[in-house]
XYZ file of N, CA and C in Angstrom:
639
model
N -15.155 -11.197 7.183
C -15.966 -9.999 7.441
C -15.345 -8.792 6.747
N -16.031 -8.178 6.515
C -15.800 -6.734 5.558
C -16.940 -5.291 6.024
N -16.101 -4.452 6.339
C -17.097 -3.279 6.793
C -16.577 -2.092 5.652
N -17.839 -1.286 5.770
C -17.832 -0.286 4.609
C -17.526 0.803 4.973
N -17.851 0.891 6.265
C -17.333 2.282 7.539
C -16.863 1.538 8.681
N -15.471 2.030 8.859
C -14.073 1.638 10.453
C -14.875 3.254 11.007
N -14.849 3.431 12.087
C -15.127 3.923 13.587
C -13.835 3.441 14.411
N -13.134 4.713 14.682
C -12.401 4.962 15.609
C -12.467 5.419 16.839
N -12.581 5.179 18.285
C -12.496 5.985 19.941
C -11.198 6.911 19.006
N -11.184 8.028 19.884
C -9.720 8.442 20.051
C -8.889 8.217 21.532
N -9.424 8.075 22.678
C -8.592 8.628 23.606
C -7.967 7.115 24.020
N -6.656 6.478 24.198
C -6.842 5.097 24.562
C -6.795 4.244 23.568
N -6.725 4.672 21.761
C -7.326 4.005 20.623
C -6.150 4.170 19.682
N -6.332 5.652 19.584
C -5.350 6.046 18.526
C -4.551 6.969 18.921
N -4.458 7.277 20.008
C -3.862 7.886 21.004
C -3.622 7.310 22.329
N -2.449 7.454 22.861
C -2.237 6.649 23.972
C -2.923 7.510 25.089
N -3.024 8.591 25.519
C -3.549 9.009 26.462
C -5.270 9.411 26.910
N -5.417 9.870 27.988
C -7.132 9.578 28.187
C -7.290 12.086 27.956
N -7.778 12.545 26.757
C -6.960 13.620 26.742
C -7.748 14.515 28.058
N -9.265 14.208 28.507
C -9.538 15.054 29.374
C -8.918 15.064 31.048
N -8.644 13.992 30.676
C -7.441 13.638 31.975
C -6.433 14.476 32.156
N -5.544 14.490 31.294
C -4.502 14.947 30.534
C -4.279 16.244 31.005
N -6.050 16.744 30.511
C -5.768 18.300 30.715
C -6.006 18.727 32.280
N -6.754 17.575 33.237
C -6.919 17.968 34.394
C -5.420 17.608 34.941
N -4.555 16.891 34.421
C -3.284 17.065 35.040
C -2.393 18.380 34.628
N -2.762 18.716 34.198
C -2.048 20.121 33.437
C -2.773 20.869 34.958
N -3.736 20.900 35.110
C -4.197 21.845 36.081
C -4.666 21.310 37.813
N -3.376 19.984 38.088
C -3.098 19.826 39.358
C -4.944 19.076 39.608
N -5.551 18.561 38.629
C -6.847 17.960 39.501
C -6.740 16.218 38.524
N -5.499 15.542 38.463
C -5.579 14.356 37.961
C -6.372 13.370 38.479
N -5.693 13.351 39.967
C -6.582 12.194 40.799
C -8.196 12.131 40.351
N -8.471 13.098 40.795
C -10.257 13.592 40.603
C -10.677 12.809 39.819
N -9.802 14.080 38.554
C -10.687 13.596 37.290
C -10.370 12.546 36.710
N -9.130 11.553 36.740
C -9.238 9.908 36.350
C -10.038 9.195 36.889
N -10.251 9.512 38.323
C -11.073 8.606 39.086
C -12.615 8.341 38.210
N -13.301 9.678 38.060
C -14.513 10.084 36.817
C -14.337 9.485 35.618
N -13.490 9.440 35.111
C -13.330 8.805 33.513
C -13.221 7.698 33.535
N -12.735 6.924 34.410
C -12.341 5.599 35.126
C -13.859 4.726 34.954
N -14.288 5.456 36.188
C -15.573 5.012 36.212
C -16.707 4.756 35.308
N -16.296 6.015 34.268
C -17.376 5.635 33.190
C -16.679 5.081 32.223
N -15.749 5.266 31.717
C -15.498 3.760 30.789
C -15.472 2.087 31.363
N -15.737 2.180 32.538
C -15.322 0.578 32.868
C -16.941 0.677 33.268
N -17.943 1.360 33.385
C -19.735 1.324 33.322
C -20.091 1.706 34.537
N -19.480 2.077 35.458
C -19.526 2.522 36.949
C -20.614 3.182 37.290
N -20.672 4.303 36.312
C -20.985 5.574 36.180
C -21.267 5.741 35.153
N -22.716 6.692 34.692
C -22.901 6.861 33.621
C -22.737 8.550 32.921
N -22.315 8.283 31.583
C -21.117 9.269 31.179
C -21.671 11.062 31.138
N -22.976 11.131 31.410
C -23.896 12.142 31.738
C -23.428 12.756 33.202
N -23.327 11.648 33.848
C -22.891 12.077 35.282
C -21.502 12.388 35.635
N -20.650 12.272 34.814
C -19.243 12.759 35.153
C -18.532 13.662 34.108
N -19.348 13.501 32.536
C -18.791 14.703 31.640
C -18.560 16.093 31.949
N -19.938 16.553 32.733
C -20.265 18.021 32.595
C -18.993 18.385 33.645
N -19.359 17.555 35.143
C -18.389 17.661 36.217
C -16.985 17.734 36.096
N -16.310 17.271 35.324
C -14.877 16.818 34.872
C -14.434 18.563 33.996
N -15.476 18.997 33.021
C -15.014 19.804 32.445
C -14.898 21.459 33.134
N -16.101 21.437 34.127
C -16.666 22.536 35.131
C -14.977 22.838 36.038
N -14.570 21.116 36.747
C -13.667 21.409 37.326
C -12.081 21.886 36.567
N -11.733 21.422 35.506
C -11.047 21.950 34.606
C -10.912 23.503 34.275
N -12.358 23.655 33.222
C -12.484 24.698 32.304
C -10.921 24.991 31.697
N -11.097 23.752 30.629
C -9.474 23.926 29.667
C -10.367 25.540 28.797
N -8.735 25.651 28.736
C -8.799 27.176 27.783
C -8.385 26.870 26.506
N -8.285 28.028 25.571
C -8.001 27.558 24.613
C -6.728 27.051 24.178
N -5.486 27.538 25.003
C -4.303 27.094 24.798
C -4.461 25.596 25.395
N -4.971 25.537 26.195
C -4.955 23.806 26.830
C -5.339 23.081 25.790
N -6.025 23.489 24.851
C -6.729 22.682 23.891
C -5.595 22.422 22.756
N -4.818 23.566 22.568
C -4.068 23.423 21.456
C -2.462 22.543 22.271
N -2.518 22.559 23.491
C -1.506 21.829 24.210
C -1.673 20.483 24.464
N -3.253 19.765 24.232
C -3.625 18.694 24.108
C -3.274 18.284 22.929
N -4.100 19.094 21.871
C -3.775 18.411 20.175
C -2.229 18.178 20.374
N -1.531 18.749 20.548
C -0.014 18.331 20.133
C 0.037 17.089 20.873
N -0.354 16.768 22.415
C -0.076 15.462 23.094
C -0.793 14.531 22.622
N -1.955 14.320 21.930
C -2.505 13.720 21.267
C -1.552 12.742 20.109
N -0.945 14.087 19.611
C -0.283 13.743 18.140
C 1.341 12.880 18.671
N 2.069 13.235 20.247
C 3.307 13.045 20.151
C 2.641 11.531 21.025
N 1.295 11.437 21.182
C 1.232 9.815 22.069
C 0.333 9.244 21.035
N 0.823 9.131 19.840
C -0.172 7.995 19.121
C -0.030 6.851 19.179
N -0.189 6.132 18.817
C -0.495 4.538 19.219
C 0.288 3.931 17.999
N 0.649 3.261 17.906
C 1.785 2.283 17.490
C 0.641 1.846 16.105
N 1.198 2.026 14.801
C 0.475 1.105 13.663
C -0.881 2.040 13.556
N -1.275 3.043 14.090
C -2.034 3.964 13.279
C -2.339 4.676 12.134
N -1.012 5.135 11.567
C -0.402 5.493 10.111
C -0.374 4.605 9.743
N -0.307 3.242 9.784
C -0.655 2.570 8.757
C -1.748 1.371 8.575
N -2.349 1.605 10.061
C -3.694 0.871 9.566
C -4.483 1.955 9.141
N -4.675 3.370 8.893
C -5.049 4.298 8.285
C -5.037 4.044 6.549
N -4.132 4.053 6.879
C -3.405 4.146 5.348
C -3.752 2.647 4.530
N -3.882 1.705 5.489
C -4.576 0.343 4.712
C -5.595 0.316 4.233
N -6.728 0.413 5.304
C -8.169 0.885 5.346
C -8.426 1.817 3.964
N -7.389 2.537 4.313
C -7.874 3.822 2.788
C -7.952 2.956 1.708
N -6.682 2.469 1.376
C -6.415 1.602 0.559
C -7.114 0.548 -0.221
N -7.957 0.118 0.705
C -9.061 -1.037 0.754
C -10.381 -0.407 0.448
N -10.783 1.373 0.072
C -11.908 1.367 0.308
C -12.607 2.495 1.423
N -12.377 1.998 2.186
C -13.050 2.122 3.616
C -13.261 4.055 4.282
N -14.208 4.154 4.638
C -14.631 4.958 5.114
C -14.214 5.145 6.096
N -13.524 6.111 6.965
C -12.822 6.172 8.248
C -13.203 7.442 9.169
N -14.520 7.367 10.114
C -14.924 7.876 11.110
C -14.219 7.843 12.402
N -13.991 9.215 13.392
C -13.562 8.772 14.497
C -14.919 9.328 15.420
N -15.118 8.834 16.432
C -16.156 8.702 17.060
C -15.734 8.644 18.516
N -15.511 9.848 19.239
C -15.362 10.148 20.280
C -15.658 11.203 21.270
N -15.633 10.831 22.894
C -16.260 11.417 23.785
C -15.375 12.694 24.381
N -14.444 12.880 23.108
C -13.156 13.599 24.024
C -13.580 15.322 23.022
N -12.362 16.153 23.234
C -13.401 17.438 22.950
C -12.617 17.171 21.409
N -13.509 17.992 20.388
C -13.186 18.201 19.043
C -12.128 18.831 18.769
N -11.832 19.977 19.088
C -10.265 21.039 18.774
C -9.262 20.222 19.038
N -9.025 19.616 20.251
C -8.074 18.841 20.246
C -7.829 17.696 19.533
N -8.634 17.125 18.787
C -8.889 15.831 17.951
C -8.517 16.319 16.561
N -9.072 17.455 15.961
C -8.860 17.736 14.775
C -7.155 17.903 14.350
N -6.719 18.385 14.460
C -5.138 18.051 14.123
C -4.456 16.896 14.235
N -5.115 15.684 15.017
C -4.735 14.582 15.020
C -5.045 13.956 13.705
N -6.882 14.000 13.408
C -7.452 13.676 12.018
C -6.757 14.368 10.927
N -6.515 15.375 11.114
C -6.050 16.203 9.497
C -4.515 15.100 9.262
N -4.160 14.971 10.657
C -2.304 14.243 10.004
C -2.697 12.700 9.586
N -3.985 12.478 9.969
C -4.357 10.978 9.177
C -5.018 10.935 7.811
N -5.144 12.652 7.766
C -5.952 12.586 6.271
C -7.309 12.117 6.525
N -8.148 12.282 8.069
C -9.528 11.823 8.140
C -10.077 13.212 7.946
N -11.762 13.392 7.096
C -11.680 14.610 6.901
C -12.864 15.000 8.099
N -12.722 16.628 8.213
C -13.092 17.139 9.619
C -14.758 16.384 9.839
N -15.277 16.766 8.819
C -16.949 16.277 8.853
C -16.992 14.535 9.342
N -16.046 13.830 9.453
C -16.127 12.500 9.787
C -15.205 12.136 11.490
N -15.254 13.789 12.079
C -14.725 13.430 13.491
C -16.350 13.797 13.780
N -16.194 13.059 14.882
C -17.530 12.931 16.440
C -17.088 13.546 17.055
N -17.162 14.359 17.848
C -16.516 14.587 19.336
C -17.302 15.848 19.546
N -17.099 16.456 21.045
C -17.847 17.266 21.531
C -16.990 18.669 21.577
N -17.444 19.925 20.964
C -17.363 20.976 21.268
C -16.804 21.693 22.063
N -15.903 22.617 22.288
C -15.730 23.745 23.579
C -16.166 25.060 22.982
N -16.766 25.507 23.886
C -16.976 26.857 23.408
C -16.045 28.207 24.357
N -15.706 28.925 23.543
C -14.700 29.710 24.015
C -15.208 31.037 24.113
N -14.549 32.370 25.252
C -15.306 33.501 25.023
C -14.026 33.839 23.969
N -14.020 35.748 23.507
C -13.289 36.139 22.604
C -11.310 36.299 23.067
N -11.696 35.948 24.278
C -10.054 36.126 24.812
C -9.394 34.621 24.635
N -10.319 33.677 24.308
C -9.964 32.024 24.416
C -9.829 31.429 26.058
N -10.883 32.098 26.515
C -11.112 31.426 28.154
C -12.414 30.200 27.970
N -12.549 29.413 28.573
C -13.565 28.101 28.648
C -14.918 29.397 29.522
N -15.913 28.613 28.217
C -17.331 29.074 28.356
C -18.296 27.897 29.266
N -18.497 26.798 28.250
C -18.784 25.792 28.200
C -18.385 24.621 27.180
N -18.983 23.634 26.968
C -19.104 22.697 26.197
C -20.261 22.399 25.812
N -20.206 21.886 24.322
C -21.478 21.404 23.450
C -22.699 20.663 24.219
N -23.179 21.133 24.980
C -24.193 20.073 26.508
C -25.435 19.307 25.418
N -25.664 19.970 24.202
C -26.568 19.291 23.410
C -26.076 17.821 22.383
N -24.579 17.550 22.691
C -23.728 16.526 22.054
C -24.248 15.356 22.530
N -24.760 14.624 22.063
C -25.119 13.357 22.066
C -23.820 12.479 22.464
N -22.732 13.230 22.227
C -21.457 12.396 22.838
C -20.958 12.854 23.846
N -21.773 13.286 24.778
C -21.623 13.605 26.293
C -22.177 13.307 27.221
N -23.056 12.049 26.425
C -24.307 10.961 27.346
C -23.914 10.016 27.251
N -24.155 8.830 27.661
C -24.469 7.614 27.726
C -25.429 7.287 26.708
N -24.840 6.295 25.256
C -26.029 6.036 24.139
C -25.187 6.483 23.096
N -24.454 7.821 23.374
C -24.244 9.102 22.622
C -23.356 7.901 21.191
N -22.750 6.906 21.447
C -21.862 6.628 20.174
C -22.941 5.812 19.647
N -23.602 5.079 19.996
C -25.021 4.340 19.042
C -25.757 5.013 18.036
N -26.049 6.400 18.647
C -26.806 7.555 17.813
C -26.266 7.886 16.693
N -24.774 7.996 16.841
C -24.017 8.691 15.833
C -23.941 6.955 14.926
N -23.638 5.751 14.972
C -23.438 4.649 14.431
C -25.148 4.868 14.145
N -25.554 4.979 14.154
C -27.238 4.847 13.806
C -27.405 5.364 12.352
N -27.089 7.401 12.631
C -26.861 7.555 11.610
C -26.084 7.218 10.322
N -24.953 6.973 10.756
C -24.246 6.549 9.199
C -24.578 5.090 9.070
N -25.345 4.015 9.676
C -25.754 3.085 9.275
C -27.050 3.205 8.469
N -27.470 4.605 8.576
C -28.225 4.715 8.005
C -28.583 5.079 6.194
N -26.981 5.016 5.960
C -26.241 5.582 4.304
C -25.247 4.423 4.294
N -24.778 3.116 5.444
C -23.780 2.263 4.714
C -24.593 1.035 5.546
N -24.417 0.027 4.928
C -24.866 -1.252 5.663
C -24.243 -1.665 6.206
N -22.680 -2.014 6.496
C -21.727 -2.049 7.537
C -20.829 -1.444 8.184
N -21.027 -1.820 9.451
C -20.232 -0.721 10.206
C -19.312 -1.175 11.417
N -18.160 -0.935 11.890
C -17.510 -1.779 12.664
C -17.002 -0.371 13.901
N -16.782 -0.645 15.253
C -16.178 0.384 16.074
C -14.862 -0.270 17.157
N -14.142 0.329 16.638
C -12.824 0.039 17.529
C -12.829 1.040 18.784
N -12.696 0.361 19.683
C -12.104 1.338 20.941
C -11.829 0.453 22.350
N -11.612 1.505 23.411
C -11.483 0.766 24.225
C -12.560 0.420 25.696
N -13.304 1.461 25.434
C -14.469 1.920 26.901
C -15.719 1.254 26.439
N -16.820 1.576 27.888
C -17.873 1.220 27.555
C -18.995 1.847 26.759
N -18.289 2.779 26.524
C -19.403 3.807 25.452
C -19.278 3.587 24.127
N -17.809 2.704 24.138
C -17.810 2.036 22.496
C -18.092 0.771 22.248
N -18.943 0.131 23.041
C -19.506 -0.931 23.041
C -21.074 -0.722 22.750
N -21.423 0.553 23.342
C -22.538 0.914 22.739
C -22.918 0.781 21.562
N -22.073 0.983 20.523
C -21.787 0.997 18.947
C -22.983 -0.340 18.925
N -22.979 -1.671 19.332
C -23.431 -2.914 19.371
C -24.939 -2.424 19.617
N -25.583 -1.932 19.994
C -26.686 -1.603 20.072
C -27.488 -0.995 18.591
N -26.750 -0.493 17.948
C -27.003 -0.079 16.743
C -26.777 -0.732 15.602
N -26.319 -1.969 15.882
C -26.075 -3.453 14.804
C -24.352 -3.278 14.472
N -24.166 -2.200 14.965
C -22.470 -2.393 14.641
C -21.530 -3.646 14.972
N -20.114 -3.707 14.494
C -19.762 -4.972 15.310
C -18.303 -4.118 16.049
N -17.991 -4.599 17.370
C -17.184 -3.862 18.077
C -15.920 -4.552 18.630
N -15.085 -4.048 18.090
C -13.475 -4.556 18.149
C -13.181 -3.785 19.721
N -12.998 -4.546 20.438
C -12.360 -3.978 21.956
C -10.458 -3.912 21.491
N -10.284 -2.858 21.531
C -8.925 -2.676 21.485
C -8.238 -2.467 23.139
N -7.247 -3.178 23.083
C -6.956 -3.028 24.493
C -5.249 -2.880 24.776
N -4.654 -2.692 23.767
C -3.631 -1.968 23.703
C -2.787 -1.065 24.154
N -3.395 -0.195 24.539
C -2.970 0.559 25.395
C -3.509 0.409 27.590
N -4.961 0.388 27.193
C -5.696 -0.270 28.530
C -6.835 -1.315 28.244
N -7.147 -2.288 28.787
C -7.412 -3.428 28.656
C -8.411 -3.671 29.836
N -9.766 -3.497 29.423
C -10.721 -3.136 30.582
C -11.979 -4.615 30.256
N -11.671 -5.319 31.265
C -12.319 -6.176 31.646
C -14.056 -6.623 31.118
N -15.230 -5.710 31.423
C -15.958 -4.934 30.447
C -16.326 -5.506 29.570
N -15.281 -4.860 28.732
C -15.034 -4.924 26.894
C -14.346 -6.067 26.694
N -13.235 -6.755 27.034
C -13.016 -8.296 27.052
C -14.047 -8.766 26.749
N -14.739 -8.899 27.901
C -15.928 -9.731 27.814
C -17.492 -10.077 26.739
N -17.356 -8.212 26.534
C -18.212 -7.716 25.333
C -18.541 -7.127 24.686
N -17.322 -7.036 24.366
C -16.828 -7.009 22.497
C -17.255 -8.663 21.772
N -17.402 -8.010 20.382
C -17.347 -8.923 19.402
C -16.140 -10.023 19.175
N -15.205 -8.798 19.234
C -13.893 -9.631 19.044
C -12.661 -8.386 20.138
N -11.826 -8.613 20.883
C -11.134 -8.080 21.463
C -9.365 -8.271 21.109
N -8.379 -7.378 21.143
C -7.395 -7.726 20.383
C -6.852 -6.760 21.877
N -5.366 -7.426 22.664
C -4.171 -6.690 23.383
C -3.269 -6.401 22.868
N -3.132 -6.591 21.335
C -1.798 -6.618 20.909
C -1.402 -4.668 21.027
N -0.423 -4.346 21.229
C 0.042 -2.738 21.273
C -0.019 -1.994 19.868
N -0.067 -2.855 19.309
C -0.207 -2.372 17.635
C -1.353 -2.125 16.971
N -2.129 -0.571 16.595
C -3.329 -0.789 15.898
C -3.398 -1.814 15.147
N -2.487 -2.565 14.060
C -2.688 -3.012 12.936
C -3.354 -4.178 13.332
N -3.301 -4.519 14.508
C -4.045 -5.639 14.850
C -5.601 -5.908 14.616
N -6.025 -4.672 14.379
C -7.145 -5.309 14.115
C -7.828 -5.051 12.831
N -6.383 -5.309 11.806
C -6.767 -5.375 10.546
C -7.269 -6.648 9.470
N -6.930 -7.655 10.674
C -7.358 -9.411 9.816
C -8.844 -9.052 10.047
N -9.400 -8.201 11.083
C -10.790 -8.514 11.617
C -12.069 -7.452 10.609
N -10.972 -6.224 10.068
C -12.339 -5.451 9.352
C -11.709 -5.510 7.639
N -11.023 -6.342 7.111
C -10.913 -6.236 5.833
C -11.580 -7.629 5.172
């Protein structure tokens, strides 16, 4: 098998941590909000019903955001830099495609050399002091569906397309003819075992480089 566009999750993928979590532990509401994220990656709950809620109870600011990107960057995932760097190598188009917020994602992509127009992720909007407004509520990656839509489109300019991650919203990808690598590396959700295309535990991204080259 050979894909023309790799699709990356970030949170759990290429990063070891879950980052909206992250930031509700920064602000003393972890329990809560894992319990919410929990639920909707393992299909509990659908991701409409716990996005808006999770961020309301938060409201990361803008320093939280730039205190995420760095945790992002110091919990990456083992064999990222260089299944990056393979993929390039080979070709390959390298999208990340995630439900987590954008500011914090982008400094992760720039140190992989992914360029900004090929991250997914959802929006914060900030007032002029850098206090939390809202979030992008029109993001298709703040629903349930939301990663199919986006695999829709660029299947719509490449004929193959593959999505690595670890939740149930990246299984969605499969709905849109994609084929979906359950990475479980970091967490290993039962789920996606089951249906994914192909599922890999090993701790090492590179693992699931026999499967898209």
């Amino acid at each position: 098998m050979s894909f023309d566009v790799v699709c990356f999750d970030c949170d759990s993928t290429l990063s070891r941590v879950e980052g909206i979590d992250e930031l509700a532990r920064r602000h003393g509401l972890f329990e809560q909000v894992a319990a919410l994220t929990d639920a909707a990656m393992n299909g509990e709950l659908a991701l409409e019903q716990v996005y808006g809620h999770r961020l309301d109870l938060i409201r990361p600011d803008k320093a939280s955001m730039d205190w995420l990107a760095d945790l992002y960057i110091a919990e990456i995932v083992d064999g990222v830099g260089e299944t990056i760097k393979t993929l390039r190598e080979n070709g390959k188009l390298i999208h990340i495609i995630s439900g987590g917020l954008r500011q914090a994602i982008l400094p992760l992509a720039a140190l992989l050399g992914i360029d900004e127009d090929h991250v997914h992720a959802v929006d914060v909007v900030f007032d002029e002091q850098g206090g939390y407004l809202d979030f992008a509520r029109h993001s298709p990656l703040a629903v349930s569906g939301g990663k199919a839509r986006i695999c829709r489109r660029l299947r719509m300019h490449h004929s193959s397309l593959v999505m690595i991650g670890d939740g149930k919203t990246d299984l969605e990808a499969k709905q849109a003819g994609a084929f979906m690598i359950g990475f479980g590396g970091v967490v290993a959700r039962p789920l996606v075992q089951e249906q994914a295309d192909v599922f890999v535990s090993e701790a090492s991204l590179t693992a699931i480089l026999p499967y898209v080259l």
